[in-house]
PDB file of C-alpha atoms in Angstrom:
ATOM      1  CA  PRO A 106      15.018  -9.669  -6.991  1.00 47.00           C
ATOM      2  CA  PHE A 107      16.137  -6.566  -8.908  1.00 49.00           C
ATOM      3  CA  ILE A 108      19.342  -8.413  -9.797  1.00 48.00           C
ATOM      4  CA  CYS A 109      17.349 -11.059 -11.704  1.00 48.00           C
ATOM      5  CA  ILE A 110      15.133  -8.762 -13.781  1.00 50.00           C
ATOM      6  CA  LYS A 111      16.961  -9.396 -17.068  1.00 54.00           C
ATOM      7  CA  ARG A 112      16.849 -13.155 -16.535  1.00 58.00           C
ATOM      8  CA  GLY A 113      13.119 -13.317 -15.851  1.00 66.00           C
ATOM      9  CA  LEU A 114      11.545 -15.070 -12.867  1.00 70.00           C
ATOM     10  CA  PRO A 115      13.561 -18.079 -11.634  1.00 72.00           C
ATOM     11  CA  LEU A 116      11.354 -21.182 -11.413  1.00 76.00           C
ATOM     12  CA  ILE A 117      12.251 -21.997  -7.815  1.00 78.00           C
ATOM     13  CA  LEU A 118      11.472 -18.453  -6.666  1.00 76.00           C
ATOM     14  CA  GLY A 119       8.209 -18.386  -8.615  1.00 77.00           C
ATOM     15  CA  SER A 120       7.133 -21.682  -7.057  1.00 84.00           C
ATOM     16  CA  PHE A 121       7.966 -20.458  -3.570  1.00 83.00           C
ATOM     17  CA  LEU A 122       6.038 -17.193  -4.032  1.00 82.00           C
ATOM     18  CA  CYS A 123       3.014 -19.067  -5.401  1.00 84.00           C
ATOM     19  CA  GLU A 124       3.065 -21.285  -2.319  1.00 87.00           C
ATOM     20  CA  ILE A 125       2.957 -18.161  -0.142  1.00 85.00           C
ATOM     21  CA  LEU A 126      -0.111 -16.878  -2.016  1.00 85.00           C
ATOM     22  CA  ILE A 127      -1.884 -20.236  -1.797  1.00 88.00           C
ATOM     23  CA  PHE A 128      -1.204 -20.421   1.938  1.00 85.00           C
ATOM     24  CA  ALA A 129      -2.454 -16.857   2.461  1.00 83.00           C
ATOM     25  CA  ILE A 130      -5.643 -17.503   0.495  1.00 84.00           C
ATOM     26  CA  ALA A 131      -6.288 -20.747   2.359  1.00 84.00           C
ATOM     27  CA  LEU A 132      -5.617 -19.334   5.815  1.00 83.00           C
ATOM     28  CA  ILE A 133      -6.886 -15.740   5.692  1.00 82.00           C
ATOM     29  CA  GLY A 134      -9.214 -15.877   2.683  1.00 79.00           C
ATOM     30  CA  GLY A 135     -10.856 -19.062   3.923  1.00 81.00           C
ATOM     31  CA  LEU A 136     -11.636 -17.561   7.306  1.00 82.00           C
ATOM     32  CA  VAL A 137     -12.982 -14.379   5.709  1.00 79.00           C
ATOM     33  CA  TYR A 138     -15.257 -16.423   3.466  1.00 80.00           C
ATOM     34  CA  MET A 139     -16.547 -18.408   6.450  1.00 82.00           C
ATOM     35  CA  ALA A 140     -17.319 -15.171   8.283  1.00 78.00           C
ATOM     36  CA  PHE A 141     -19.250 -13.842   5.272  1.00 76.00           C
ATOM     37  CA  ARG A 142     -21.247 -17.057   5.073  1.00 76.00           C
ATOM     38  CA  LYS A 143     -22.065 -17.164   8.775  1.00 76.00           C
ATOM     39  CA  PHE A 144     -22.826 -13.531   9.593  1.00 74.00           C
ATOM     40  CA  GLY A 145     -23.898 -12.110   6.213  1.00 68.00           C
ATOM     41  CA  LYS A 146     -25.229  -8.563   6.273  1.00 67.00           C
ATOM     42  CA  ALA A 147     -24.637  -8.207  10.012  1.00 68.00           C
ATOM     43  CA  ILE A 148     -20.894  -8.111   9.468  1.00 70.00           C
ATOM     44  CA  THR A 149     -20.743  -6.465   6.046  1.00 66.00           C
ATOM     45  CA  GLY A 150     -23.031  -3.508   6.752  1.00 64.00           C
ATOM     46  CA  GLY A 151     -25.144  -4.533   3.764  1.00 64.00           C
ATOM     47  CA  SER A 152     -22.349  -4.351   1.190  1.00 72.00           C
ATOM     48  CA  PRO A 153     -19.508  -6.908   1.133  1.00 74.00           C
ATOM     49  CA  VAL A 154     -17.905  -4.907  -1.703  1.00 79.00           C
ATOM     50  CA  ARG A 155     -16.638  -2.498   0.965  1.00 81.00           C
ATOM     51  CA  PHE A 156     -13.999  -5.021   1.953  1.00 83.00           C
ATOM     52  CA  ILE A 157     -12.378  -4.729  -1.482  1.00 89.00           C
ATOM     53  CA  TYR A 158     -11.311  -1.264  -0.330  1.00 91.00           C
ATOM     54  CA  PHE A 159      -9.187  -2.717   2.458  1.00 92.00           C
ATOM     55  CA  PHE A 160      -7.640  -5.331   0.185  1.00 92.00           C
ATOM     56  CA  LEU A 161      -6.611  -2.510  -2.148  1.00 94.00           C
ATOM     57  CA  THR A 162      -5.081  -0.440   0.686  1.00 94.00           C
ATOM     58  CA  GLY A 163      -2.862  -3.331   1.765  1.00 93.00           C
ATOM     59  CA  PHE A 164      -1.979  -4.404  -1.774  1.00 94.00           C
ATOM     60  CA  GLY A 165      -1.099  -0.921  -3.024  1.00 94.00           C
ATOM     61  CA  PHE A 166       0.977   0.094  -0.039  1.00 94.00           C
ATOM     62  CA  MET A 167       3.125  -3.045   0.111  1.00 93.00           C
ATOM     63  CA  LEU A 168       3.627  -3.030  -3.645  1.00 93.00           C
ATOM     64  CA  LEU A 169       4.828   0.571  -3.445  1.00 94.00           C
ATOM     65  CA  GLU A 170       7.011   0.035  -0.386  1.00 92.00           C
ATOM     66  CA  VAL A 171       8.892  -2.982  -1.740  1.00 90.00           C
ATOM     67  CA  VAL A 172       9.411  -1.391  -5.167  1.00 89.00           C
ATOM     68  CA  LEU A 173      10.801   1.786  -3.580  1.00 90.00           C
ATOM     69  CA  ILE A 174      13.266  -0.374  -1.644  1.00 89.00           C
ATOM     70  CA  HIS A 175      14.385  -1.986  -4.903  1.00 86.00           C
ATOM     71  CA  LYS A 176      14.681   1.287  -6.802  1.00 86.00           C
ATOM     72  CA  LEU A 177      16.583   3.217  -4.126  1.00 86.00           C
ATOM     73  CA  VAL A 178      19.043   0.416  -3.452  1.00 85.00           C
ATOM     74  CA  VAL A 179      21.073   2.075  -6.224  1.00 80.00           C
ATOM     75  CA  SER A 180      21.670   5.048  -3.953  1.00 82.00           C
ATOM     76  CA  PHE A 181      22.211   3.140  -0.704  1.00 84.00           C
ATOM     77  CA  GLY A 182      24.297   0.298  -2.118  1.00 80.00           C
ATOM     78  CA  ALA A 183      22.588  -2.504  -0.191  1.00 81.00           C
ATOM     79  CA  PRO A 184      18.980  -3.712   0.246  1.00 82.00           C
ATOM     80  CA  HIS A 185      19.131  -3.687   4.060  1.00 85.00           C
ATOM     81  CA  LEU A 186      20.048   0.015   4.046  1.00 87.00           C
ATOM     82  CA  SER A 187      17.373   1.110   1.598  1.00 87.00           C
ATOM     83  CA  SER A 188      14.729  -1.030   3.323  1.00 89.00           C
ATOM     84  CA  SER A 189      15.562   0.402   6.742  1.00 92.00           C
ATOM     85  CA  VAL A 190      15.334   3.995   5.566  1.00 92.00           C
ATOM     86  CA  ILE A 191      12.248   3.618   3.372  1.00 92.00           C
ATOM     87  CA  ILE A 192      10.162   1.429   5.692  1.00 92.00           C
ATOM     88  CA  THR A 193      10.901   3.687   8.659  1.00 94.00           C
ATOM     89  CA  THR A 194      10.171   6.878   6.712  1.00 94.00           C
ATOM     90  CA  LEU A 195       6.878   5.665   5.242  1.00 94.00           C
ATOM     91  CA  LEU A 196       5.615   4.180   8.502  1.00 94.00           C
ATOM     92  CA  VAL A 197       6.492   7.298  10.497  1.00 95.00           C
ATOM     93  CA  GLY A 198       4.674   9.427   7.909  1.00 93.00           C
ATOM     94  CA  MET A 199       1.620   7.171   8.034  1.00 93.00           C
ATOM     95  CA  GLY A 200       1.733   7.219  11.825  1.00 92.00           C
ATOM     96  CA  ILE A 201       1.749  11.011  11.838  1.00 92.00           C
ATOM     97  CA  THR A 202      -1.405  11.024   9.702  1.00 90.00           C
ATOM     98  CA  SER A 203      -3.205   8.430  11.831  1.00 87.00           C
ATOM     99  CA  LEU A 204      -2.268  10.179  15.061  1.00 87.00           C
ATOM    100  CA  SER A 205      -3.351  13.573  13.723  1.00 86.00           C
ATOM    101  CA  LEU A 206      -6.727  12.222  12.605  1.00 83.00           C
ATOM    102  CA  GLY A 207      -7.192  10.432  15.916  1.00 77.00           C
ATOM    103  CA  LEU A 208      -6.439  13.521  18.017  1.00 77.00           C
ATOM    104  CA  SER A 209      -8.418  15.952  15.855  1.00 71.00           C
ATOM    105  CA  ARG A 210     -11.869  16.781  17.206  1.00 58.00           C
ATOM    106  CA  LYS A 211     -13.296  17.760  13.832  1.00 58.00           C
ATOM    107  CA  ALA A 212     -11.352  15.386  11.566  1.00 64.00           C
ATOM    108  CA  SER A 213     -13.130  16.781   8.503  1.00 72.00           C
ATOM    109  CA  ILE A 214     -10.719  14.870   6.251  1.00 73.00           C
ATOM    110  CA  LEU A 215     -12.273  11.637   7.478  1.00 72.00           C
ATOM    111  CA  GLU A 216     -15.644  12.762   6.131  1.00 73.00           C
ATOM    112  CA  LYS A 217     -14.457  14.395   2.885  1.00 80.00           C
ATOM    113  CA  PRO A 218     -11.141  12.798   1.887  1.00 84.00           C
ATOM    114  CA  ILE A 219     -11.574  12.921  -1.919  1.00 84.00           C
ATOM    115  CA  PRO A 220      -9.393  16.052  -2.458  1.00 86.00           C
ATOM    116  CA  ILE A 221      -6.545  14.415  -0.535  1.00 87.00           C
ATOM    117  CA  PHE A 222      -7.072  11.192  -2.480  1.00 90.00           C
ATOM    118  CA  ILE A 223      -6.663  13.166  -5.711  1.00 91.00           C
ATOM    119  CA  ILE A 224      -3.406  14.689  -4.424  1.00 91.00           C
ATOM    120  CA  LEU A 225      -2.200  11.173  -3.558  1.00 91.00           C
ATOM    121  CA  LEU A 226      -3.056   9.906  -7.046  1.00 92.00           C
ATOM    122  CA  VAL A 227      -1.131  12.767  -8.665  1.00 92.00           C
ATOM    123  CA  ALA A 228       1.850  12.054  -6.384  1.00 91.00           C
ATOM    124  CA  LEU A 229       1.786   8.371  -7.383  1.00 91.00           C
ATOM    125  CA  ILE A 230       1.748   9.242 -11.088  1.00 91.00           C
ATOM    126  CA  ILE A 231       4.858  11.431 -10.830  1.00 91.00           C
ATOM    127  CA  LEU A 232       6.591   9.127  -8.318  1.00 89.00           C
ATOM    128  CA  PRO A 233       8.602   7.086 -10.906  1.00 88.00           C
ATOM    129  CA  PHE A 234      10.193  10.267 -12.295  1.00 87.00           C
ATOM    130  CA  TYR A 235      10.696  11.564  -8.774  1.00 85.00           C
ATOM    131  CA  VAL A 236      12.535   8.413  -7.681  1.00 86.00           C
ATOM    132  CA  GLY A 237      14.730   8.494 -10.790  1.00 84.00           C
ATOM    133  CA  LEU A 238      15.801  12.069 -10.054  1.00 82.00           C
ATOM    134  CA  LEU A 239      16.330  11.221  -6.402  1.00 82.00           C
ATOM    135  CA  ASN A 240      18.625   8.342  -7.298  1.00 81.00           C
ATOM    136  CA  SER A 241      20.802  10.456  -9.579  1.00 81.00           C
ATOM    137  CA  PHE A 242      20.923  13.260  -6.999  1.00 79.00           C
ATOM    138  CA  LEU A 243      21.828  11.126  -3.977  1.00 80.00           C
ATOM    139  CA  LEU A 244      24.907   9.497  -5.483  1.00 78.00           C
ATOM    140  CA  ASN A 245      26.943  12.653  -4.893  1.00 80.00           C
ATOM    141  CA  TYR A 246      26.668  12.550  -1.084  1.00 84.00           C
ATOM    142  CA  THR A 247      27.722  10.470   1.904  1.00 86.00           C
ATOM    143  CA  LEU A 248      25.441   7.789   3.371  1.00 86.00           C
ATOM    144  CA  ALA A 249      24.330  10.013   6.248  1.00 89.00           C
ATOM    145  CA  VAL A 250      23.392  12.867   3.903  1.00 89.00           C
ATOM    146  CA  ARG A 251      21.677  10.443   1.496  1.00 88.00           C
ATOM    147  CA  THR A 252      19.627   9.079   4.372  1.00 89.00           C
ATOM    148  CA  ALA A 253      18.606  12.539   5.560  1.00 91.00           C
ATOM    149  CA  ILE A 254      17.623  13.681   2.053  1.00 88.00           C
ATOM    150  CA  THR A 255      15.607  10.503   1.429  1.00 89.00           C
ATOM    151  CA  VAL A 256      13.722  10.919   4.699  1.00 91.00           C
ATOM    152  CA  VAL A 257      12.847  14.531   3.914  1.00 91.00           C
ATOM    153  CA  MET A 258      11.828  13.724   0.330  1.00 89.00           C
ATOM    154  CA  LEU A 259       9.718  10.624   1.087  1.00 90.00           C
ATOM    155  CA  LEU A 260       8.096  11.657   4.371  1.00 93.00           C
ATOM    156  CA  PRO A 261       5.338  13.680   2.597  1.00 93.00           C
ATOM    157  CA  MET A 262       4.473  10.562   0.573  1.00 93.00           C
ATOM    158  CA  GLY A 263       4.217   8.594   3.806  1.00 93.00           C
ATOM    159  CA  VAL A 264       1.869  11.224   5.229  1.00 93.00           C
ATOM    160  CA  LEU A 265      -0.394  10.909   2.159  1.00 92.00           C
ATOM    161  CA  LEU A 266      -0.269   7.098   2.221  1.00 93.00           C
ATOM    162  CA  GLY A 267      -1.421   7.172   5.834  1.00 91.00           C
ATOM    163  CA  LEU A 268      -4.842   8.549   4.889  1.00 91.00           C
ATOM    164  CA  PRO A 269      -6.712   5.719   3.040  1.00 91.00           C
ATOM    165  CA  PHE A 270      -6.802   3.129   5.825  1.00 90.00           C
ATOM    166  CA  PRO A 271      -8.022   5.440   8.666  1.00 88.00           C
ATOM    167  CA  VAL A 272     -10.638   6.925   6.336  1.00 88.00           C
ATOM    168  CA  GLY A 273     -11.955   3.495   5.339  1.00 87.00           C
ATOM    169  CA  PHE A 274     -11.696   2.192   8.908  1.00 86.00           C
ATOM    170  CA  ASN A 275     -13.727   5.129  10.212  1.00 84.00           C
ATOM    171  CA  ARG A 276     -16.451   4.450   7.624  1.00 83.00           C
ATOM    172  CA  MET A 277     -16.446   0.723   8.291  1.00 83.00           C
ATOM    173  CA  ARG A 278     -16.794   1.294  12.017  1.00 82.00           C
ATOM    174  CA  LYS A 279     -19.951   3.338  11.374  1.00 80.00           C
ATOM    175  CA  HIS A 280     -21.501   0.902   8.896  1.00 76.00           C
ATOM    176  CA  SER A 281     -20.614  -2.303  10.718  1.00 78.00           C
ATOM    177  CA  PRO A 282     -18.536  -2.340  13.941  1.00 77.00           C
ATOM    178  CA  GLU A 283     -18.468  -6.157  13.706  1.00 76.00           C
ATOM    179  CA  GLY A 284     -16.831  -5.913  10.290  1.00 78.00           C
ATOM    180  CA  VAL A 285     -13.752  -4.061  11.572  1.00 83.00           C
ATOM    181  CA  VAL A 286     -11.898  -7.331  12.221  1.00 83.00           C
ATOM    182  CA  LEU A 287     -12.585  -8.457   8.647  1.00 84.00           C
ATOM    183  CA  ALA A 288     -11.314  -5.111   7.406  1.00 86.00           C
ATOM    184  CA  TYR A 289      -7.987  -5.833   9.097  1.00 87.00           C
ATOM    185  CA  ALA A 290      -7.976  -9.344   7.620  1.00 86.00           C
ATOM    186  CA  MET A 291      -8.558  -8.080   4.083  1.00 88.00           C
ATOM    187  CA  ASP A 292      -5.840  -5.455   4.493  1.00 91.00           C
ATOM    188  CA  THR A 293      -3.451  -8.187   5.623  1.00 89.00           C
ATOM    189  CA  LEU A 294      -4.388 -10.415   2.696  1.00 89.00           C
ATOM    190  CA  GLY A 295      -3.817  -7.511   0.317  1.00 91.00           C
ATOM    191  CA  SER A 296      -0.436  -6.825   1.932  1.00 92.00           C
ATOM    192  CA  ILE A 297       0.710 -10.383   1.269  1.00 90.00           C
ATOM    193  CA  PHE A 298      -0.401 -10.203  -2.358  1.00 90.00           C
ATOM    194  CA  GLY A 299       1.291  -6.809  -2.722  1.00 90.00           C
ATOM    195  CA  THR A 300       4.589  -8.057  -1.316  1.00 89.00           C
ATOM    196  CA  VAL A 301       4.678 -11.130  -3.541  1.00 88.00           C
ATOM    197  CA  SER A 302       3.614  -9.122  -6.595  1.00 88.00           C
ATOM    198  CA  ALA A 303       6.422  -6.640  -5.928  1.00 86.00           C
ATOM    199  CA  LEU A 304       8.872  -9.521  -6.320  1.00 83.00           C
ATOM    200  CA  ILE A 305       7.300 -11.097  -9.396  1.00 84.00           C
ATOM    201  CA  ILE A 306       6.068  -8.224 -11.582  1.00 85.00           C
ATOM    202  CA  PRO A 307       9.383  -6.288 -11.879  1.00 83.00           C
ATOM    203  CA  MET A 308      11.159  -9.422 -13.054  1.00 81.00           C
ATOM    204  CA  LEU A 309       8.566 -10.152 -15.720  1.00 81.00           C
ATOM    205  CA  PHE A 310       7.397  -6.727 -16.865  1.00 83.00           C
ATOM    206  CA  GLY A 311       9.725  -4.111 -15.339  1.00 82.00           C
ATOM    207  CA  TYR A 312       9.188  -1.292 -12.868  1.00 85.00           C
ATOM    208  CA  THR A 313       7.104   0.840 -15.219  1.00 87.00           C
ATOM    209  CA  ALA A 314       4.361  -1.784 -15.079  1.00 89.00           C
ATOM    210  CA  VAL A 315       4.581  -1.882 -11.281  1.00 91.00           C
ATOM    211  CA  PHE A 316       4.127   1.866 -10.884  1.00 91.00           C
ATOM    212  CA  ALA A 317       1.192   1.725 -13.329  1.00 92.00           C
ATOM    213  CA  ILE A 318      -0.454  -1.017 -11.252  1.00 94.00           C
ATOM    214  CA  ILE A 319       0.058   1.021  -8.086  1.00 94.00           C
ATOM    215  CA  ALA A 320      -1.675   4.041  -9.648  1.00 93.00           C
ATOM    216  CA  VAL A 321      -4.560   1.882 -10.877  1.00 94.00           C
ATOM    217  CA  ASP A 322      -4.870   0.268  -7.439  1.00 95.00           C
ATOM    218  CA  TYR A 323      -5.288   3.611  -5.677  1.00 94.00           C
ATOM    219  CA  LEU A 324      -7.655   4.847  -8.380  1.00 93.00           C
ATOM    220  CA  LEU A 325      -9.855   1.772  -7.860  1.00 93.00           C
ATOM    221  CA  MET A 326      -9.681   2.369  -4.129  1.00 92.00           C
ATOM    222  CA  VAL A 327     -11.045   5.902  -4.561  1.00 90.00           C
ATOM    223  CA  LEU A 328     -13.822   4.634  -6.826  1.00 90.00           C
ATOM    224  CA  VAL A 329     -14.801   1.942  -4.315  1.00 89.00           C
ATOM    225  CA  TYR A 330     -14.847   4.542  -1.569  1.00 87.00           C
ATOM    226  CA  ARG A 331     -17.071   6.889  -3.541  1.00 84.00           C
ATOM    227  CA  LYS A 332     -19.575   4.177  -4.507  1.00 82.00           C
ATOM    228  CA  TRP A 333     -19.764   1.825  -1.519  1.00 75.00           C
ATOM    229  CA  MET A 334     -17.943   3.245   1.484  1.00 64.00           C
ATOM    230  CA  ARG A 335     -20.056   6.414   1.690  1.00 63.00           C
TER     231      ARG A 335
END
C-alpha cells in the first residue's frame, strides 16, 4: 500500500477493504450485540462502555504494527522482511510483559497502571521521529545488523504495548468473569478495523495522520480505563 500513497486509494482495493469491515461487523459485531441483548448487566458488569477499552487496544495495536511495517520497509528493502522483524519483536515484547505480570505475586502495575500508560503515550508521540531516525541510521549496515538494531530499538515499545490488554483483562475478570469472552471479541473486532485502517488512511491522508490517530486511540483508552474500568 505504501507504493500507492501518491495515487490515492485504488477503487478495487477500497471496495475489498470495505467488504472486510462489513463482514467483520456482521460476524463479530452481530454476535456481540446479541450477547449484550441476552445477558445485559450480567455480562457487562454494569457498564457496557468497558468493552470500548478492548476495541481500542486491538485497533491501536494493529494500526501501529502495520504502519511500522510500511515505514521500515525502506530499511529492509521488502515488506516480508520488515513484517517478520517487526511483528516478531513487538509480540515478543508484549509476551514478556504478559508473562511478567502473570508470574508476579504482587503485580502492582495491574492495579495502578496509569504512570506506565503515560510513558506509553509519550513514546507514541515521539515514535514518528524515532522511526525516521531509525530508517536513516539503518541504511548504512548489512541486513543482519539492521535486524539486530531494529529488535533492540523496538523491543522496549513492545514491552510497553503489552501492558494495556492484561490490565484491562484483569479488571474485566473482576467485574464480570462472563464478559471476558466478549472482551476478546471486541479486541479482535478492533484489530480488524485497525488493520484495514492502516491500509486506507496512509493512502488518503499520509502517515502523520496515522500516528496522530494512534496517539488519540491510546489516550482514549486511558480515559476509558480511568472512568469505567476502575
